[in-house]
Coordinates of C-alpha atoms in Angstrom, one line a residue:
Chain I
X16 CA 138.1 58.7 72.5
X17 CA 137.7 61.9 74.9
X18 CA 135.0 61.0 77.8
X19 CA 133.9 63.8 80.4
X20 CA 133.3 63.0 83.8
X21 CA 130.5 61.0 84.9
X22 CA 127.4 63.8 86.2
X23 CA 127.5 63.8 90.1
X24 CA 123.7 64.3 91.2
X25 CA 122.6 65.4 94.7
X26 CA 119.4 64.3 95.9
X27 CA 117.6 65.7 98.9
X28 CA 114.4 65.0 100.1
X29 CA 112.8 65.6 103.9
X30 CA 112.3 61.9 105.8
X31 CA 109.1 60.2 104.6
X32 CA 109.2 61.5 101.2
X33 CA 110.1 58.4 99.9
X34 CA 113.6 59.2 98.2
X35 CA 115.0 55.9 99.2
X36 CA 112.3 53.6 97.4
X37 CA 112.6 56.1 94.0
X38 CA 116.5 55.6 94.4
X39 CA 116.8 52.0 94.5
X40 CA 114.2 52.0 91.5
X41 CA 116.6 54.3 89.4
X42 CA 119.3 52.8 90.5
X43 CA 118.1 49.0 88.9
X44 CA 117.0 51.1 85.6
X45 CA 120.3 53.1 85.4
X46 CA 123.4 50.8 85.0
X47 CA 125.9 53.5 84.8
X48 CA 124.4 55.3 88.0
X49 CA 126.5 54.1 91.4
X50 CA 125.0 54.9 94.7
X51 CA 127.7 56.7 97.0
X52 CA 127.2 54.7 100.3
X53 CA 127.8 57.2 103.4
X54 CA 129.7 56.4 106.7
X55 CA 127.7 56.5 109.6
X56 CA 127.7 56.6 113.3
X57 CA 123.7 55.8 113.4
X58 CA 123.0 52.0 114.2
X59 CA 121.4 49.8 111.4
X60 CA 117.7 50.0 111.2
X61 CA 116.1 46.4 110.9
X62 CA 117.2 45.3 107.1
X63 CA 119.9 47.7 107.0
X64 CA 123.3 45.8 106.0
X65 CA 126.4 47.1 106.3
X66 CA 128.3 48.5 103.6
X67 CA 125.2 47.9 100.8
X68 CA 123.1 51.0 102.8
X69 CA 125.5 52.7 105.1
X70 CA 129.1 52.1 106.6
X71 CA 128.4 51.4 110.2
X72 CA 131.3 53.1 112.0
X73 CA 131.8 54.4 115.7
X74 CA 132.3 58.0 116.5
X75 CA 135.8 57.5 117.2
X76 CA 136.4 56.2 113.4
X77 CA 134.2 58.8 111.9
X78 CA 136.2 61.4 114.0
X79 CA 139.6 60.2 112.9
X80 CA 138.6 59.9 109.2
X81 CA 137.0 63.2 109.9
X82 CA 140.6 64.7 110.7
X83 CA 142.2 63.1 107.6
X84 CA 140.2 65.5 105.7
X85 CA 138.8 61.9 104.1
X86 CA 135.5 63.3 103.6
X87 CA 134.0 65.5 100.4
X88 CA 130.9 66.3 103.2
X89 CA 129.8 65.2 106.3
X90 CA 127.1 66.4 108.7
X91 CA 125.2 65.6 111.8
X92 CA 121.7 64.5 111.8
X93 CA 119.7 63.5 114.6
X94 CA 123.0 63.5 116.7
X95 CA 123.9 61.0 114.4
X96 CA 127.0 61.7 112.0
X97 CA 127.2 61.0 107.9
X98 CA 130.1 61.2 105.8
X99 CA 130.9 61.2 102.0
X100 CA 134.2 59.0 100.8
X101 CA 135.8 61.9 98.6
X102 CA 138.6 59.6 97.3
X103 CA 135.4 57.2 96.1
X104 CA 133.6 60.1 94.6
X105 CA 137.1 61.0 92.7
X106 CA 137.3 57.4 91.4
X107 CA 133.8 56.9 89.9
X108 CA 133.3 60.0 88.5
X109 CA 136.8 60.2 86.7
X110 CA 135.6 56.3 85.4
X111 CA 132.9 58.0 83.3
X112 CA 130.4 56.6 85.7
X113 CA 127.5 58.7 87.3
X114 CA 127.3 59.5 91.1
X115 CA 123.8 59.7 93.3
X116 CA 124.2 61.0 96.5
X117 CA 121.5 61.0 98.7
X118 CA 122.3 64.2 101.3
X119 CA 120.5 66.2 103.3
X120 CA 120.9 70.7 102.1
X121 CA 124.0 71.3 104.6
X122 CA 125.8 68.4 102.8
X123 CA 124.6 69.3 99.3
X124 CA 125.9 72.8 100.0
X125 CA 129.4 71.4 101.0
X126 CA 129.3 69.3 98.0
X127 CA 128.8 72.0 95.5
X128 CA 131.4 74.1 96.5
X129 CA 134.2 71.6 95.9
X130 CA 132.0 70.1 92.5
X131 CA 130.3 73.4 91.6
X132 CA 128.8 71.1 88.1
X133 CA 127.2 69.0 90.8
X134 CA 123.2 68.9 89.6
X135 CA 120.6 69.1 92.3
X136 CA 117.4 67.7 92.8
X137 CA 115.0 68.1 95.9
X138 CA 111.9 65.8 95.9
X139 CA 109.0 66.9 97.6
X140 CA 106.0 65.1 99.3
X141 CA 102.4 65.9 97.4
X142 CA 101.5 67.3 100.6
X143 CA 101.6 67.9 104.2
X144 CA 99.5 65.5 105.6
X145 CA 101.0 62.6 103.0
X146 CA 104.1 63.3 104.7
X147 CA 102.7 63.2 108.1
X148 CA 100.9 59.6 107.0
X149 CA 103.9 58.3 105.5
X150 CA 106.1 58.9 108.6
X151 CA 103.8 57.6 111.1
X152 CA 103.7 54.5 109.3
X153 CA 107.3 54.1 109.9
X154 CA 106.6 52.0 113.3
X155 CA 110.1 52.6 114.7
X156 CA 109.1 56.2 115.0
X157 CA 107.6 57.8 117.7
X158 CA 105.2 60.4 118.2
X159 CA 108.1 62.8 118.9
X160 CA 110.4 61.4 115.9
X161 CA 107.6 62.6 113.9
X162 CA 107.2 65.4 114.9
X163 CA 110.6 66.5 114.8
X164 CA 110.8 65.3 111.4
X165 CA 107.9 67.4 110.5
X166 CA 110.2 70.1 111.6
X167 CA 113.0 69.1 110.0
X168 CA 111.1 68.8 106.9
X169 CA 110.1 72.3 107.1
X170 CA 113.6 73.8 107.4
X171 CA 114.3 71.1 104.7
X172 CA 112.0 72.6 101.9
X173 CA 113.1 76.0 102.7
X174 CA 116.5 75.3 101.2
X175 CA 114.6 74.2 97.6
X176 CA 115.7 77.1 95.9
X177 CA 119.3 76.1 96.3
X178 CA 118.8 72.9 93.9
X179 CA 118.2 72.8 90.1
X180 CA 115.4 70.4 89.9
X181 CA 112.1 69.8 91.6
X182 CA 110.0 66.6 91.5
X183 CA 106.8 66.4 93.7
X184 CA 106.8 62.2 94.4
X185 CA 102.8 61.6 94.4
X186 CA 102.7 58.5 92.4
X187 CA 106.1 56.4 92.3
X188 CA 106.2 55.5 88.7
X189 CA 105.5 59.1 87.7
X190 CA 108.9 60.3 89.7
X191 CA 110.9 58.1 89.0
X192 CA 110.2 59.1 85.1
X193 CA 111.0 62.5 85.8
X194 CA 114.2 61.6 88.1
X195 CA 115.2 59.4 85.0
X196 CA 114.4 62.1 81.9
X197 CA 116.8 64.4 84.7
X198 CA 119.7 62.1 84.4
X199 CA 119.6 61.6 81.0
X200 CA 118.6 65.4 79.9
X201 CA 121.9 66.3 82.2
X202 CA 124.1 64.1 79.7
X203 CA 122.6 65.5 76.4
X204 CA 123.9 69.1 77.6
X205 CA 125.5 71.0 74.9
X206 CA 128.5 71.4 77.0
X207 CA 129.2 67.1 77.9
X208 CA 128.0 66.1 74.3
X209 CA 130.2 68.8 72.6
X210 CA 132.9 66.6 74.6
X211 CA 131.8 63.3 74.2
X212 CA 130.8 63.6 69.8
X213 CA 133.6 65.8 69.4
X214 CA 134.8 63.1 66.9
X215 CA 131.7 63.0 64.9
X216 CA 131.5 67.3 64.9
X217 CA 134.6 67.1 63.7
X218 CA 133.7 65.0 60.4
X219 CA 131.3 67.7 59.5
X220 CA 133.9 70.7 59.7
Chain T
X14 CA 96.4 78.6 90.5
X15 CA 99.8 80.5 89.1
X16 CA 100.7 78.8 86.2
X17 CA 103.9 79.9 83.7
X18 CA 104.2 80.1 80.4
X19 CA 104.9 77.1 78.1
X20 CA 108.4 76.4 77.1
X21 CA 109.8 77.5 73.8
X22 CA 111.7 74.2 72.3
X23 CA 113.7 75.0 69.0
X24 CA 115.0 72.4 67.3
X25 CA 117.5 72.5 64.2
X26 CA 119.4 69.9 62.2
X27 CA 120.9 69.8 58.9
X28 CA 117.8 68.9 56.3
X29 CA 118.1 65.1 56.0
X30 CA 118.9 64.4 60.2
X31 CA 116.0 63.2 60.4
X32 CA 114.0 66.1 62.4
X33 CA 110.7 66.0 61.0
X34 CA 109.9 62.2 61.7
X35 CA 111.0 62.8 65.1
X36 CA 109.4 65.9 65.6
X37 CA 106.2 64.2 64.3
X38 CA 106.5 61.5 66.6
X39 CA 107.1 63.5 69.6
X40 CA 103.9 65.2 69.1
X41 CA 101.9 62.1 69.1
X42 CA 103.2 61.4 72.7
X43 CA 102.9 65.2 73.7
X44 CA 100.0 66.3 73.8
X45 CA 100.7 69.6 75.4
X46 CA 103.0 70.5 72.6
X47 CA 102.3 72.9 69.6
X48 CA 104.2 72.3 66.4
X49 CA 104.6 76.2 64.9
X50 CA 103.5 76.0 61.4
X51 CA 105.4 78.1 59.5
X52 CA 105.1 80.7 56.7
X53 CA 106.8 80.1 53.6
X54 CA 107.1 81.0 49.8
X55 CA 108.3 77.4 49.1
X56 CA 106.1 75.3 46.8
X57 CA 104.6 72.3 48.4
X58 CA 106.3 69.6 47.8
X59 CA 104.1 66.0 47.7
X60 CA 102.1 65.1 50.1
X61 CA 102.5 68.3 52.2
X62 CA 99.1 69.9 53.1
X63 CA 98.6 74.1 53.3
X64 CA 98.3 75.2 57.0
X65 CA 99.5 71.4 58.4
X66 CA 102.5 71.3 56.8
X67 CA 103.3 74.9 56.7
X68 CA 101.2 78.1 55.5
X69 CA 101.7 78.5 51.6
X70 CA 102.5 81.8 50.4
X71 CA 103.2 84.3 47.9
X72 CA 106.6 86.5 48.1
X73 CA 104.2 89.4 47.8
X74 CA 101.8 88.3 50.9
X75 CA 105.3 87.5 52.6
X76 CA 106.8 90.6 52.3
X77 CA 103.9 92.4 53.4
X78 CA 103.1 90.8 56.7
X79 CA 107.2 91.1 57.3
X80 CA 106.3 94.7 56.6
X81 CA 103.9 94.8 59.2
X82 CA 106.7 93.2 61.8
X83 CA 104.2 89.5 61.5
X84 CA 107.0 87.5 61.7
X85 CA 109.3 87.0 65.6
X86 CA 111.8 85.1 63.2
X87 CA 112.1 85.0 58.8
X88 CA 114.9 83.9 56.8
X89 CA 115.9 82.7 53.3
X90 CA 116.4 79.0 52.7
X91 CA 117.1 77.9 48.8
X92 CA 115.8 81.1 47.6
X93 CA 112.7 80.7 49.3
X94 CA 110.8 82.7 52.8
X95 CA 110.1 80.6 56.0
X96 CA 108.7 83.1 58.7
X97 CA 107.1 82.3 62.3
X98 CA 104.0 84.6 63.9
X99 CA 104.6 86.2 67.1
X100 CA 101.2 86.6 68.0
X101 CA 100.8 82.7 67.8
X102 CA 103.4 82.0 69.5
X103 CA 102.3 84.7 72.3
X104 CA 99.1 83.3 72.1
X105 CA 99.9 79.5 72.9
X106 CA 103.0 80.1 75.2
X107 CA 100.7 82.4 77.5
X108 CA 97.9 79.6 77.7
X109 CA 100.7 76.9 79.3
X110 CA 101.1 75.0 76.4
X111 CA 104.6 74.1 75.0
X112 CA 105.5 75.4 71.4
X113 CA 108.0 73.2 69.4
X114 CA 109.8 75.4 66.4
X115 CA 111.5 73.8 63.8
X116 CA 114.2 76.3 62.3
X117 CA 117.4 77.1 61.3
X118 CA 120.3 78.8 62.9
X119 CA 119.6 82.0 61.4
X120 CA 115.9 82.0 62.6
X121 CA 116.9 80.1 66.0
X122 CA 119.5 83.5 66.5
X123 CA 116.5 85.8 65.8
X124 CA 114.0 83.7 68.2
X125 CA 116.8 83.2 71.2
X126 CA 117.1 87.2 71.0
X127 CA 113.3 87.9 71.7
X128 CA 112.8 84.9 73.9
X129 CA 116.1 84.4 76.3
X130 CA 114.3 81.7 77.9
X131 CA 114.3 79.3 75.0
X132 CA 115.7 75.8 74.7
X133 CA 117.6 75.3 72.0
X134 CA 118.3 71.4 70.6
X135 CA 120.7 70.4 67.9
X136 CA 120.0 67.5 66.2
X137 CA 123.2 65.8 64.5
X138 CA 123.1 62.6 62.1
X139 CA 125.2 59.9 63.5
X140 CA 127.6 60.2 60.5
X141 CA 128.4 62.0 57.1
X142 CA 127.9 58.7 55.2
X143 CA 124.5 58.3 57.1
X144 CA 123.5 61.9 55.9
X145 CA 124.4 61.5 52.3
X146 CA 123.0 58.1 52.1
X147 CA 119.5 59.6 53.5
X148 CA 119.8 62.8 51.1
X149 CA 120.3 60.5 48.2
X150 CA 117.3 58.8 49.1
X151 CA 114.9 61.6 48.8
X152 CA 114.0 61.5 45.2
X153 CA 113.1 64.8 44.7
X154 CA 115.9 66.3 45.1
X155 CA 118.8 66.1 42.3
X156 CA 123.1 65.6 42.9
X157 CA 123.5 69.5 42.8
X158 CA 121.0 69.9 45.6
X159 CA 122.5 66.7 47.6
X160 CA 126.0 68.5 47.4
X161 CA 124.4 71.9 48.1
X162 CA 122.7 70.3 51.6
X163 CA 125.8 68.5 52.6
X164 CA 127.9 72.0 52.4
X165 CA 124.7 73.7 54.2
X166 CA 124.7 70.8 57.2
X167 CA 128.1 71.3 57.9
X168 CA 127.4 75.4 58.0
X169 CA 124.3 74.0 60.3
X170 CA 126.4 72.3 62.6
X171 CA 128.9 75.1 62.9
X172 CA 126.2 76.7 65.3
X173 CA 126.0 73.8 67.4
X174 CA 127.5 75.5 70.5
X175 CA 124.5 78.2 70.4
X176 CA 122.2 75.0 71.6
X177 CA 121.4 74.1 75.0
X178 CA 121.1 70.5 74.2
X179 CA 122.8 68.0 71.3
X180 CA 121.0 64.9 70.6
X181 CA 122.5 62.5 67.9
X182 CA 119.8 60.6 65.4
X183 CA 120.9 57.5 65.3
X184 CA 118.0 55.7 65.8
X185 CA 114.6 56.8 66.2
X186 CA 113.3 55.8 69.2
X187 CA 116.1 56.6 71.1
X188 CA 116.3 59.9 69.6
X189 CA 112.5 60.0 70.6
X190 CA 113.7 59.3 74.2
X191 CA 115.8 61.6 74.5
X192 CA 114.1 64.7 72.9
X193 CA 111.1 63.6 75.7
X194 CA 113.7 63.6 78.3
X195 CA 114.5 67.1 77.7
X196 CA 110.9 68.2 77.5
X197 CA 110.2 66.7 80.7
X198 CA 113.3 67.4 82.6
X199 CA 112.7 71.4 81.4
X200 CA 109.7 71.6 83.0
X201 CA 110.7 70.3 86.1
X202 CA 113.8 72.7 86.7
X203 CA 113.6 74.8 89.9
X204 CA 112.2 78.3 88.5
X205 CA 109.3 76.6 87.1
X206 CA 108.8 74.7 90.1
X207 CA 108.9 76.8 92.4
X208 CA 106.1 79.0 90.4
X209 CA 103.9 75.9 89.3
X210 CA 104.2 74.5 93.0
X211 CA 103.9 77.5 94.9
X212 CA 100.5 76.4 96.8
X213 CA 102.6 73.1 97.7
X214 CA 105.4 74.5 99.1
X215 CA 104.0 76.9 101.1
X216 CA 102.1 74.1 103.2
X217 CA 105.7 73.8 104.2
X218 CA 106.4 77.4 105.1

């Protein structure tokens, strides 16, 4: 039986907007999604475990794997660096399995020029000041953090146009509805199911 | 507030996929989506109501109001006139509200020409036995008819590349699922977005 690829979906979101929490939720609803795990030279935040949330590596490792072109995207962040496996992206998707990469725009722009097919979605906080609340909670951030992430979130949500999909993340259940109707709409495409029922079209012709 | 228009669904399948119990049930959950009810010369059959079911008319009356340019979409089916008002459909899809159409190819060709932005679904039985079988079992209609419907589904389903979206009826609920899914994720692509959340992401601007 023919199978396409598995969808490869890009999901951007400014700090605080809660991405992480909707993701893992998707993620336990959506056996046939796999979560690309990035390489990074940031430290482990409390809870963090290495090679379920990131893979903690030093600069030197992320430089050399840099060099070996073993990367689909990488970027700096906070003067911290984050890398995409592009021989683990390869390998899932070919498997018929679905890919959710959680990437800030500059990677998301890398990634869609090598996967043009790639499907974006940018999730957006219900407000300023929810965002503001939400990151001062975080109490490993200081006042600066937040305000550079404030920033950051700005020059974020300029580059919304540049992704296909939009979900505003006021109430969790709610978004992670619409992230889910995404990933399945994205498989009932025309063009993947044309593909994958091209056995039963065929009885009909 | 800006708001944009409702979204055009269409959605076809070969008579005997299924469509209308689906269609039906998607309503009930939806309760920002207008079923069009057509025009048509075709005699009630049981149980169908005038002006629920579909608005009951004479050839004469049909031909007139096609004469006046009434209908954005008319065709022949069995002999008989199905047409859909434009100024309904103007009407609802300018208030916000979603319209679901349930027609042909012919009608969805005429329909996709006048409205570009409409969102075309296929619906395919999971099987030529499975289509028979449920043709067989509508006792109104005799073995010439059964044979005529079966030849028409597969000229139905040789349009299945003008869709945007092919769902296979299998079973209803998933069906149902996925139909929803494609309603919801519609409205959250980006070009809607950004116009429905305009206020929002300026805050960010």
């Amino acid at each position: 039986m023919i199978k396409t690829d598995g969808c490869l979906f890009i999901i951007s979101a400014p700090s605080g907007t809660g991405k992480t929490s909707l993701v893992r939720a998707l993620l336990q609803s959506n056996p046939n999604l796999a979560l690309s795990i990035s390489h990074t030279t940031r430290p482990p935040r409390p809870g963090e475990i290495n090679g379920r949330d990131y893979h903690f590596v030093t600069t030197e490792t992320f430089r050399e794997m840099q060099l070996n072109g073993e990367f689909i995207e990488s970027a700096e962040v906070y003067g911290n660096l984050y890398g995409t496996s592009q021989q683990w992206v390869n390998k899932i998707i070919s498997s018929g399995q679905d890919i959710l990469l959680e990437i800030d725009c500059q990677g998301a722009q890398q990634i869609r020029r090598l996967f043009p097919q790639t499907v974006g979605i940018f999730i957006i906080p219900p407000s300023v000041e929810v965002l503001a609340t939400r990151l001062k909670t975080r109490a490993q951030d200081n006042p600066e953090i937040i305000q550079k992430r404030l920033a950051a979130a700005r020059e974020e949500i300029s580059h919304i146009a540049e992704y296909d999909y939009v979900i505003i993340n006021d109430i969790l259940e709610h978004a992670l509805s619409d992230l889910a109707s995404i990933v399945k709409a994205e498989h009932l495409k025309q063009n993947r199911q044309l593909i994958n029922c091209s056995e039963l079209i065929a009885q009909f012709s």
